[in-house]
Tab-separated table of C-alpha atoms and ligand atoms in Angstrom:
chain	number	residue	atom	x	y	z
A	1	UNK	CA	135.357	-42.052	174.833
A	2	UNK	CA	136.291	-42.873	178.500
A	3	UNK	CA	134.148	-44.845	180.919
A	4	UNK	CA	134.131	-44.087	184.774
A	5	UNK	CA	135.655	-46.784	186.772
A	6	UNK	CA	132.302	-48.070	188.008
A	7	UNK	CA	130.901	-48.516	184.447
A	8	UNK	CA	134.301	-50.206	183.196
A	9	UNK	CA	134.212	-52.620	186.414
A	10	UNK	CA	130.546	-53.588	185.427
A	11	UNK	CA	131.538	-54.199	181.735
A	12	UNK	CA	134.457	-56.165	182.837
A	13	UNK	CA	132.408	-58.148	185.334
A	14	UNK	CA	130.193	-59.293	182.411
A	15	UNK	CA	133.216	-60.978	180.834
A	16	UNK	CA	134.354	-62.640	183.999
A	17	UNK	CA	136.996	-60.260	185.259
A	18	UNK	CA	136.648	-60.432	189.129
A	19	UNK	CA	135.901	-57.076	190.897
A	20	UNK	CA	135.089	-56.120	194.315
A	21	UNK	CA	131.368	-55.773	195.498
A	22	UNK	CA	130.061	-52.512	195.336
A	23	UNK	CA	127.729	-49.688	193.565
A	24	UNK	CA	127.739	-46.279	192.658
A	25	UNK	CA	126.286	-43.612	194.855
A	26	UNK	CA	125.205	-39.915	193.998
A	27	UNK	CA	124.635	-38.872	197.379
A	28	UNK	CA	126.321	-39.495	200.944
A	29	UNK	CA	123.122	-41.204	202.177
A	30	UNK	CA	123.301	-43.761	199.117
A	31	UNK	CA	126.920	-44.079	200.136
A	32	UNK	CA	125.910	-45.083	203.785
A	33	UNK	CA	123.375	-47.382	202.507
A	34	UNK	CA	125.419	-49.360	200.142
A	35	UNK	CA	128.246	-49.529	203.088
A	36	UNK	CA	125.554	-51.044	205.240
A	37	UNK	CA	124.480	-53.450	202.648
A	38	UNK	CA	127.946	-54.640	201.904
A	39	UNK	CA	128.304	-55.067	205.824
A	40	UNK	CA	132.049	-54.543	205.764
A	41	UNK	CA	134.634	-51.712	205.736
A	42	UNK	CA	134.590	-49.879	202.352
A	43	UNK	CA	136.493	-47.620	200.215
A	44	UNK	CA	134.783	-44.603	198.618
A	45	UNK	CA	136.201	-43.481	195.204
A	46	UNK	CA	135.567	-40.496	193.218
A	47	UNK	CA	134.210	-41.128	189.775
A	48	UNK	CA	136.180	-38.817	187.437
A	49	UNK	CA	138.068	-39.528	184.353
A	50	UNK	CA	141.537	-39.211	185.682
A	51	UNK	CA	144.322	-41.304	187.307
A	52	UNK	CA	145.962	-40.274	190.630
A	53	UNK	CA	142.650	-39.948	192.296
A	54	UNK	CA	144.406	-41.584	195.385
A	55	UNK	CA	146.910	-38.742	195.962
A	56	UNK	CA	144.476	-36.110	194.951
A	57	UNK	CA	142.122	-36.926	197.811
A	58	UNK	CA	139.549	-38.909	195.713
A	59	UNK	CA	140.079	-42.297	197.280
A	60	UNK	CA	139.115	-42.742	201.067
A	61	UNK	CA	138.788	-45.587	203.243
A	62	UNK	CA	135.839	-46.121	205.679
A	63	UNK	CA	135.343	-48.662	208.399
A	64	UNK	CA	131.683	-47.700	209.074
A	65	UNK	CA	128.626	-46.730	207.110
A	66	UNK	CA	128.789	-43.355	208.797
A	67	UNK	CA	132.467	-43.080	207.657
A	68	UNK	CA	131.402	-43.842	204.319
A	69	UNK	CA	128.718	-41.074	204.435
A	70	UNK	CA	131.362	-38.616	205.586
A	71	UNK	CA	133.872	-39.799	203.003
A	72	UNK	CA	131.065	-39.323	200.309
A	73	UNK	CA	130.049	-35.797	201.584
A	74	UNK	CA	133.691	-34.584	201.208
A	75	UNK	CA	134.307	-36.260	197.758
A	76	UNK	CA	130.807	-35.636	195.891
A	77	UNK	CA	130.701	-32.088	194.626
A	78	UNK	CA	134.491	-31.364	194.854
A	79	UNK	CA	136.667	-30.686	191.870
A	80	UNK	CA	139.304	-33.368	191.851
A	81	UNK	CA	142.731	-32.081	190.837
A	82	UNK	CA	145.507	-34.746	189.988
A	83	UNK	CA	148.551	-34.433	188.073
A	84	UNK	CA	146.529	-35.610	184.976
A	85	UNK	CA	143.778	-32.919	185.220
A	86	UNK	CA	145.429	-29.777	185.123
A	87	UNK	CA	144.675	-26.926	188.007
A	88	UNK	CA	141.139	-26.665	187.132
A	89	UNK	CA	140.297	-30.379	188.162
A	90	UNK	CA	137.309	-32.334	187.176
A	91	UNK	CA	133.891	-32.276	188.748
A	92	UNK	CA	132.937	-35.218	190.777
A	93	UNK	CA	129.185	-36.041	190.767
A	94	UNK	CA	129.325	-39.704	192.184
A	95	UNK	CA	131.331	-42.164	194.384
A	96	UNK	CA	131.916	-45.870	193.950
A	97	UNK	CA	131.508	-47.746	197.360
A	98	UNK	CA	133.021	-51.043	197.404
A	99	UNK	CA	134.092	-53.575	200.050
A	100	UNK	CA	137.474	-52.717	201.228
A	101	UNK	CA	140.238	-55.325	200.065
A	102	UNK	CA	142.930	-56.130	202.217
A	103	UNK	CA	145.742	-55.976	199.660
A	104	UNK	CA	148.938	-58.170	199.736
A	105	UNK	CA	150.358	-57.278	196.352
A	106	UNK	CA	149.503	-54.531	193.566
A	107	UNK	CA	150.118	-55.349	189.996
A	108	UNK	CA	149.722	-53.661	186.858
A	109	UNK	CA	147.616	-55.059	183.714
A	110	UNK	CA	146.705	-53.405	180.637
A	111	UNK	CA	145.504	-54.075	176.717
A	112	UNK	CA	146.192	-51.111	174.513
A	113	UNK	CA	147.209	-50.793	170.608
A	114	UNK	CA	150.795	-51.001	169.759
A	115	UNK	CA	150.833	-48.666	167.050
A	116	UNK	CA	154.330	-49.738	165.909
A	117	UNK	CA	153.475	-53.198	165.892
A	118	UNK	CA	149.897	-52.561	164.613
A	119	UNK	CA	148.458	-55.043	166.990
A	120	UNK	CA	146.847	-54.880	170.508
A	121	UNK	CA	149.461	-55.554	173.215
A	122	UNK	CA	148.832	-56.939	176.773
A	123	UNK	CA	151.172	-55.281	179.305
A	124	UNK	CA	151.826	-56.531	182.686
A	125	UNK	CA	153.987	-55.524	185.644
A	126	UNK	CA	154.790	-56.637	189.217
A	127	UNK	CA	155.075	-52.805	189.851
A	128	UNK	CA	151.509	-51.874	190.166
A	129	UNK	CA	149.501	-49.223	192.224
A	130	UNK	CA	151.817	-46.560	191.218
A	131	UNK	CA	152.301	-44.568	188.110
A	132	UNK	CA	153.235	-46.848	185.290
A	133	UNK	CA	154.863	-43.980	183.138
A	134	UNK	CA	157.306	-43.470	186.034
A	135	UNK	CA	158.060	-47.566	186.205
A	136	UNK	CA	158.471	-47.600	182.478
A	137	UNK	CA	161.044	-44.703	182.735
A	138	UNK	CA	162.989	-45.775	185.873
A	139	UNK	CA	162.881	-49.483	185.702
A	140	UNK	CA	161.644	-50.609	182.145
A	141	UNK	CA	163.052	-54.255	182.817
A	142	UNK	CA	159.754	-54.341	185.083
A	143	UNK	CA	157.213	-53.806	182.116
A	144	UNK	CA	156.259	-57.060	180.235
A	145	UNK	CA	154.605	-57.209	176.975
A	146	UNK	CA	152.779	-59.611	174.742
A	147	UNK	CA	151.454	-58.706	171.168
A	148	UNK	CA	147.916	-60.145	170.363
A	149	UNK	CA	148.394	-61.413	166.861
A	150	UNK	CA	144.951	-61.304	164.708
A	151	UNK	CA	145.007	-64.443	163.584
A	152	UNK	CA	145.874	-66.464	166.716
A	153	UNK	CA	144.417	-64.175	169.547
A	154	UNK	CA	145.717	-64.138	173.035
A	155	UNK	CA	147.275	-67.604	173.513
A	156	UNK	CA	147.355	-69.367	176.892
A	157	UNK	CA	151.151	-69.473	176.634
A	158	UNK	CA	151.234	-65.778	176.308
A	159	UNK	CA	149.388	-65.435	179.648
A	160	UNK	CA	151.566	-67.771	181.493
A	161	UNK	CA	154.510	-66.045	180.215
A	162	UNK	CA	153.275	-62.817	181.882
A	163	UNK	CA	152.147	-64.610	184.967
A	164	UNK	CA	155.728	-65.985	185.731
A	165	UNK	CA	157.213	-62.575	184.680
A	166	UNK	CA	155.292	-61.042	187.370
A	167	UNK	CA	155.343	-63.676	189.905
A	168	UNK	CA	151.621	-64.859	189.629
A	169	UNK	CA	152.751	-68.145	190.132
A	170	UNK	CA	151.138	-71.325	192.009
A	171	UNK	CA	147.316	-71.146	192.660
A	172	UNK	CA	147.407	-67.692	191.176
A	173	UNK	CA	148.230	-68.539	187.560
A	174	UNK	CA	145.076	-70.221	186.748
A	175	UNK	CA	142.842	-67.282	187.785
A	176	UNK	CA	145.330	-64.469	186.393
A	177	UNK	CA	145.387	-66.413	182.998
A	178	UNK	CA	141.478	-66.470	182.689
A	179	UNK	CA	141.455	-62.736	183.814
A	180	UNK	CA	143.973	-61.621	181.183
A	181	UNK	CA	141.964	-63.738	178.669
A	182	UNK	CA	138.770	-61.874	179.618
A	183	UNK	CA	140.162	-58.678	179.573
A	184	UNK	CA	141.583	-58.943	175.951
A	185	UNK	CA	138.109	-60.326	174.858
A	186	UNK	CA	136.591	-57.071	176.619
A	187	UNK	CA	138.865	-55.078	174.875
A	188	UNK	CA	138.423	-56.479	171.369
A	189	UNK	CA	134.632	-56.847	171.563
A	190	UNK	CA	134.080	-53.342	172.726
A	191	UNK	CA	136.750	-51.725	170.339
A	192	UNK	CA	138.885	-50.368	173.161
A	193	UNK	CA	142.046	-48.014	172.838
A	194	UNK	CA	142.963	-48.696	176.421
A	195	UNK	CA	141.689	-50.987	179.324
A	196	UNK	CA	143.931	-50.688	182.414
A	197	UNK	CA	143.786	-52.272	185.797
A	198	UNK	CA	146.094	-50.396	188.148
A	199	UNK	CA	146.420	-52.117	190.857
A	200	UNK	CA	145.334	-55.647	190.168
A	201	UNK	CA	145.207	-56.568	193.638
A	202	UNK	CA	146.271	-59.978	195.260
A	203	UNK	CA	144.457	-59.859	198.512
A	204	UNK	CA	145.732	-61.457	201.933
A	205	UNK	CA	143.452	-64.453	201.599
A	206	UNK	CA	144.612	-65.263	197.979
A	207	UNK	CA	142.046	-63.596	195.859
A	208	UNK	CA	142.980	-61.705	192.501
A	209	UNK	CA	140.706	-58.709	191.693
A	210	UNK	CA	140.521	-55.515	189.630
A	211	UNK	CA	140.906	-52.997	192.167
A	212	UNK	CA	140.575	-50.222	189.708
A	213	UNK	CA	139.641	-50.038	186.123
A	214	UNK	CA	140.097	-47.582	183.071
A	215	UNK	CA	138.304	-48.371	179.857
A	216	UNK	CA	138.635	-46.283	176.669
A	217	UNK	CA	136.620	-46.819	173.624
A	218	UNK	CA	137.899	-45.682	170.217
A	219	UNK	CA	135.689	-42.681	169.144
A	220	UNK	CA	135.838	-44.036	165.587
A	221	UNK	CA	133.807	-47.192	166.589
A	222	UNK	CA	131.016	-45.351	168.526
A	223	UNK	CA	128.373	-46.329	166.020
A	224	UNK	CA	128.901	-49.668	166.896
A	225	UNK	CA	128.187	-49.242	170.506
A	226	UNK	CA	125.295	-47.152	171.316
A	227	UNK	CA	124.931	-49.033	174.589
A	228	UNK	CA	128.368	-47.686	175.776
A	229	UNK	CA	127.854	-44.353	174.005
A	230	UNK	CA	124.810	-43.837	176.537
A	231	UNK	CA	127.181	-43.869	179.361
A	232	UNK	CA	129.227	-40.868	178.043
A	233	UNK	CA	129.721	-38.169	180.843
A	234	UNK	CA	130.505	-35.220	178.667
A	235	UNK	CA	130.981	-33.372	182.085
A	236	UNK	CA	134.379	-34.909	182.377
A	237	UNK	CA	135.546	-33.754	178.543
A	238	UNK	CA	136.772	-30.396	177.118
A	239	UNK	CA	133.462	-28.239	176.250
A	240	UNK	CA	134.786	-27.088	173.164
A	241	UNK	CA	135.448	-30.924	172.157
A	242	UNK	CA	132.036	-31.724	173.057
A	243	UNK	CA	130.559	-28.944	171.061
A	244	UNK	CA	132.898	-29.848	167.918
A	245	UNK	CA	131.377	-33.377	168.319
A	246	UNK	CA	127.895	-32.180	168.542
A	247	UNK	CA	128.506	-29.958	165.348
A	248	UNK	CA	129.630	-32.929	163.426
A	249	UNK	CA	133.420	-31.941	163.351
A	250	UNK	CA	134.876	-35.278	164.297
A	251	UNK	CA	138.473	-33.973	164.321
A	252	UNK	CA	138.915	-31.138	166.933
A	253	UNK	CA	141.465	-31.521	169.699
A	254	UNK	CA	142.362	-28.568	171.961
A	255	UNK	CA	146.079	-27.826	172.507
A	256	UNK	CA	148.036	-25.890	174.496
A	257	UNK	CA	149.027	-22.706	172.195
A	258	UNK	CA	147.250	-19.292	171.034
A	259	UNK	CA	146.831	-19.756	167.244
A	260	UNK	CA	143.522	-21.238	166.387
A	261	UNK	CA	143.722	-23.113	163.298
A	262	UNK	CA	140.826	-24.020	160.665
A	263	UNK	CA	142.162	-26.331	158.028
A	264	UNK	CA	140.738	-29.081	155.822
A	265	UNK	CA	142.047	-32.492	155.694
A	266	UNK	CA	144.062	-34.099	158.372
A	267	UNK	CA	147.376	-33.946	156.656
A	268	UNK	CA	147.179	-30.160	155.824
A	269	UNK	CA	146.258	-29.842	159.459
A	270	UNK	CA	149.523	-31.634	160.700
A	271	UNK	CA	151.511	-29.590	158.296
A	272	UNK	CA	149.815	-26.413	159.341
A	273	UNK	CA	150.777	-26.944	162.988
A	274	UNK	CA	154.218	-27.830	161.895
A	275	UNK	CA	154.645	-24.840	160.089
A	276	UNK	CA	153.436	-22.450	163.093
A	277	UNK	CA	155.876	-24.286	165.268
A	278	UNK	CA	158.549	-23.783	162.762
A	279	UNK	CA	157.760	-19.931	162.878
A	280	UNK	CA	158.166	-20.182	166.814
A	281	UNK	CA	154.414	-20.015	167.491
A	282	UNK	CA	152.069	-22.730	169.201
A	283	UNK	CA	148.723	-23.901	167.756
A	284	UNK	CA	145.815	-23.891	170.001
A	285	UNK	CA	143.980	-26.634	168.596
A	286	UNK	CA	143.928	-29.345	165.807
A	287	UNK	CA	140.857	-29.027	163.528
A	288	UNK	CA	140.165	-30.518	160.385
A	289	UNK	CA	137.004	-29.432	159.025
A	290	UNK	CA	137.062	-31.909	156.166
A	291	UNK	CA	135.189	-31.270	152.853
A	292	UNK	CA	132.862	-28.577	154.384
A	293	UNK	CA	130.841	-27.225	151.393
A	294	UNK	CA	128.609	-25.389	153.631
A	295	UNK	CA	129.385	-21.723	154.939
A	296	UNK	CA	127.273	-22.897	158.256
A	297	UNK	CA	129.892	-25.669	158.924
A	298	UNK	CA	132.647	-23.134	158.801
A	299	UNK	CA	130.919	-20.588	160.922
A	300	UNK	CA	130.307	-23.461	163.581
A	301	UNK	CA	133.895	-24.307	163.519
A	302	UNK	CA	135.003	-20.550	163.801
A	303	UNK	CA	132.567	-20.147	166.622
A	304	UNK	CA	134.378	-22.944	168.517
A	305	UNK	CA	137.833	-21.600	167.834
A	306	UNK	CA	136.832	-17.848	168.370
A	307	UNK	CA	135.154	-18.533	171.837
A	308	UNK	CA	138.448	-20.211	173.193
A	309	UNK	CA	139.872	-17.507	175.447
A	310	UNK	CA	143.320	-18.956	174.806
A	311	UNK	CA	142.895	-18.042	171.091
A	312	UNK	CA	144.847	-14.641	170.210
A	313	UNK	CA	144.852	-14.996	166.462
A	314	UNK	CA	143.273	-17.567	163.956
A	315	UNK	CA	144.955	-19.024	161.093
A	316	UNK	CA	142.427	-20.406	157.925
A	317	UNK	CA	144.566	-22.527	155.736
A	318	UNK	CA	142.506	-24.300	153.196
A	319	UNK	CA	143.616	-26.159	150.077
A	320	UNK	CA	140.252	-26.451	147.932
A	321	UNK	CA	140.120	-29.770	146.134
A	322	UNK	CA	136.700	-31.122	146.672
A	323	UNK	CA	136.112	-28.246	149.151
A	324	UNK	CA	135.162	-24.859	147.519
A	325	UNK	CA	137.158	-21.993	148.752
A	326	UNK	CA	134.503	-19.316	148.005
A	327	UNK	CA	132.231	-21.327	150.213
A	328	UNK	CA	134.869	-21.503	152.902
A	329	UNK	CA	135.411	-17.361	152.256
A	330	UNK	CA	131.653	-17.120	152.655
A	331	UNK	CA	131.858	-18.678	155.946
A	332	UNK	CA	134.974	-17.021	157.255
A	333	UNK	CA	133.253	-13.532	156.314
A	334	UNK	CA	129.961	-14.538	158.118
A	335	UNK	CA	131.627	-15.712	161.318
A	336	UNK	CA	133.335	-12.414	161.806
A	337	UNK	CA	130.686	-10.185	160.871
A	338	UNK	CA	128.413	-12.331	163.448
A	339	UNK	CA	131.265	-11.566	166.199
A	340	UNK	CA	132.185	-15.219	166.559
A	341	UNK	CA	135.647	-14.181	165.706
A	342	UNK	CA	137.313	-11.044	166.913
A	343	UNK	CA	140.850	-12.167	166.922
A	344	UNK	CA	143.214	-11.114	164.122
A	345	UNK	CA	142.630	-13.495	161.320
A	346	UNK	CA	144.996	-14.703	158.850
A	347	UNK	CA	143.387	-16.414	155.640
A	348	UNK	CA	145.323	-18.513	152.959
A	349	UNK	CA	142.998	-19.844	150.445
A	350	UNK	CA	144.275	-22.186	147.130
A	351	UNK	CA	142.675	-24.629	144.974
A	352	UNK	CA	138.939	-24.919	143.559
A	353	UNK	CA	137.205	-21.477	142.981
A	354	UNK	CA	140.079	-19.522	144.535
A	355	UNK	CA	139.425	-16.236	142.319
A	356	UNK	CA	135.923	-16.148	143.539
A	357	UNK	CA	137.082	-16.902	147.337
A	358	UNK	CA	139.635	-14.159	146.967
A	359	UNK	CA	137.132	-11.742	145.802
A	360	UNK	CA	134.580	-12.570	148.674
A	361	UNK	CA	137.221	-11.746	151.042
A	362	UNK	CA	138.086	-8.347	149.156
A	363	UNK	CA	134.763	-7.265	149.044
A	364	UNK	CA	133.706	-7.905	152.650
A	365	UNK	CA	136.221	-5.040	153.471
A	366	UNK	CA	136.947	-6.802	156.786
A	367	UNK	CA	140.281	-6.344	158.198
A	368	UNK	CA	141.826	-9.859	157.157
A	369	UNK	CA	145.407	-10.773	156.724
A	370	UNK	CA	145.835	-12.239	153.487
A	371	UNK	CA	148.644	-14.742	152.612
A	372	UNK	CA	149.345	-16.521	149.596
A	373	UNK	CA	151.998	-19.339	150.502
A	374	UNK	CA	152.016	-21.834	153.070
A	375	UNK	CA	154.885	-20.558	155.211
A	376	UNK	CA	153.947	-16.869	154.689
A	377	UNK	CA	150.522	-17.484	156.391
A	378	UNK	CA	152.320	-19.450	159.413
A	379	UNK	CA	154.621	-16.389	159.819
A	380	UNK	CA	151.884	-13.915	159.742
A	381	UNK	CA	149.692	-15.840	162.058
A	382	UNK	CA	152.640	-16.073	164.650
A	383	UNK	CA	153.271	-12.122	164.306
A	384	UNK	CA	149.470	-11.520	164.907
A	385	UNK	CA	149.468	-13.772	168.112
A	386	UNK	CA	152.170	-11.607	169.557
B	401	LIG	P1	143.779	-43.905	191.319
B	401	LIG	O1	144.673	-43.179	192.262
B	401	LIG	O2	142.922	-42.821	190.432
B	401	LIG	O3	144.493	-44.718	190.342
B	401	LIG	O4	142.938	-44.992	192.135
B	401	LIG	P2	142.857	-46.604	192.600
B	401	LIG	O5	141.716	-46.965	192.390
B	401	LIG	O6	144.096	-47.036	191.902
B	401	LIG	O7	143.163	-46.591	194.134
B	401	LIG	C1	144.567	-45.748	194.423
B	401	LIG	C2	145.223	-46.640	195.728
B	401	LIG	O8	144.167	-46.970	196.530
B	401	LIG	C3	145.404	-47.903	195.452
B	401	LIG	O9	146.708	-48.161	194.561
B	401	LIG	C4	145.462	-48.911	196.417
B	401	LIG	O10	146.582	-48.707	197.212
B	401	LIG	C5	144.484	-47.974	197.539
B	401	LIG	N1	143.185	-48.780	197.553
B	401	LIG	C6	142.141	-48.767	196.381
B	401	LIG	N2	141.086	-49.730	196.765
B	401	LIG	C7	141.537	-50.371	198.118
B	401	LIG	C8	141.051	-51.250	198.910
B	401	LIG	O11	139.921	-51.856	198.651
B	401	LIG	N3	141.852	-51.703	199.922
B	401	LIG	C9	143.077	-50.850	200.194
B	401	LIG	N4	143.760	-51.495	201.219
B	401	LIG	N5	143.606	-49.960	199.386
B	401	LIG	C10	142.729	-49.563	198.320
B	402	LIG	MN1	144.745	-46.800	189.767
């Protein structure tokens, strides 16, 4: 789950990360009032779950409260399109109104999980304010990393190493070390998957502040953070992923292709996507229905898949271990009868109660494409999708 910038800044501020003074506004009038209260020039920033807002017209500088009101009226209600959102963009319902900083230098700082190292990693760069992926590509020597070992935690010498590498020297080393340490603590205590400050600003009067902030929380830890989950803004998420989550399907991820997949087990789901690609097709989603021993759960999952306009064929690939293939078959038949799936559907069942499962499919007299083998199922699904 992602937080909005203003939520991320509130959270980080509680850990002692310095952030600019400001508040969120839902209307242009509120934005004007906040600018008055701050009594300085402000920056008005679209709150949407994307980076690159600056280039997309979602970050505006305002010298007066009237200008802040004007900027907010242009931003609130827009659909913000950036290089990360796709052409449909994201809705913007609020803006963050903050004191404008006089920025001398823009750095980059983040904490994420390094899957190869199996540890959190702190990443810092003097080349902040721009797309970090581009920096990593064009000048990888400008990216500095320190892994956070679980037994020792983030050590002060590691912070100083990053400070020296990025030119946070002299009077800046002490506050930068404190800021990095606070950032790691916030990441760990809130089960972060990414916390990113870009830019980390050094102002012309020598202050160090998080001018931007992103915070993503590991969804597997959501039960431990009810307070943060209350901040969830589903308007920023894929609607089918939201629906799947509400239906108790944790593992649904929307993808680019046109073959909808209903599979049990994450390993089989991965293998099914590989098989589809091997046969020249593209999966429209990753879906692990788990041990779904209720026809309703299958109907719920197929409803989500079938309603995706990108889906041109459906592939049901089930290996029944604890899952019973007869119950899956009942769900498939019900979903088609109820009109939730109108696309050509390929079904491959194997394992527990497969004879009964296949009998249910046969007796339904529905126009299903049957496959016995895995490769055959993938090939037929690719054919059916055209
Ligand atoms: P992003 O484009 O979504 O990453 O949004 P940011 O919050 O990073 O803002 C984009 C850019 O706007 C930053 O890199 C800064 O150059 C600029 N910016 C943001 N806040 C301020 C500010 O208070 N003062 C000045 N001068 N520039 C700012
Ligand atoms: Mn940014």
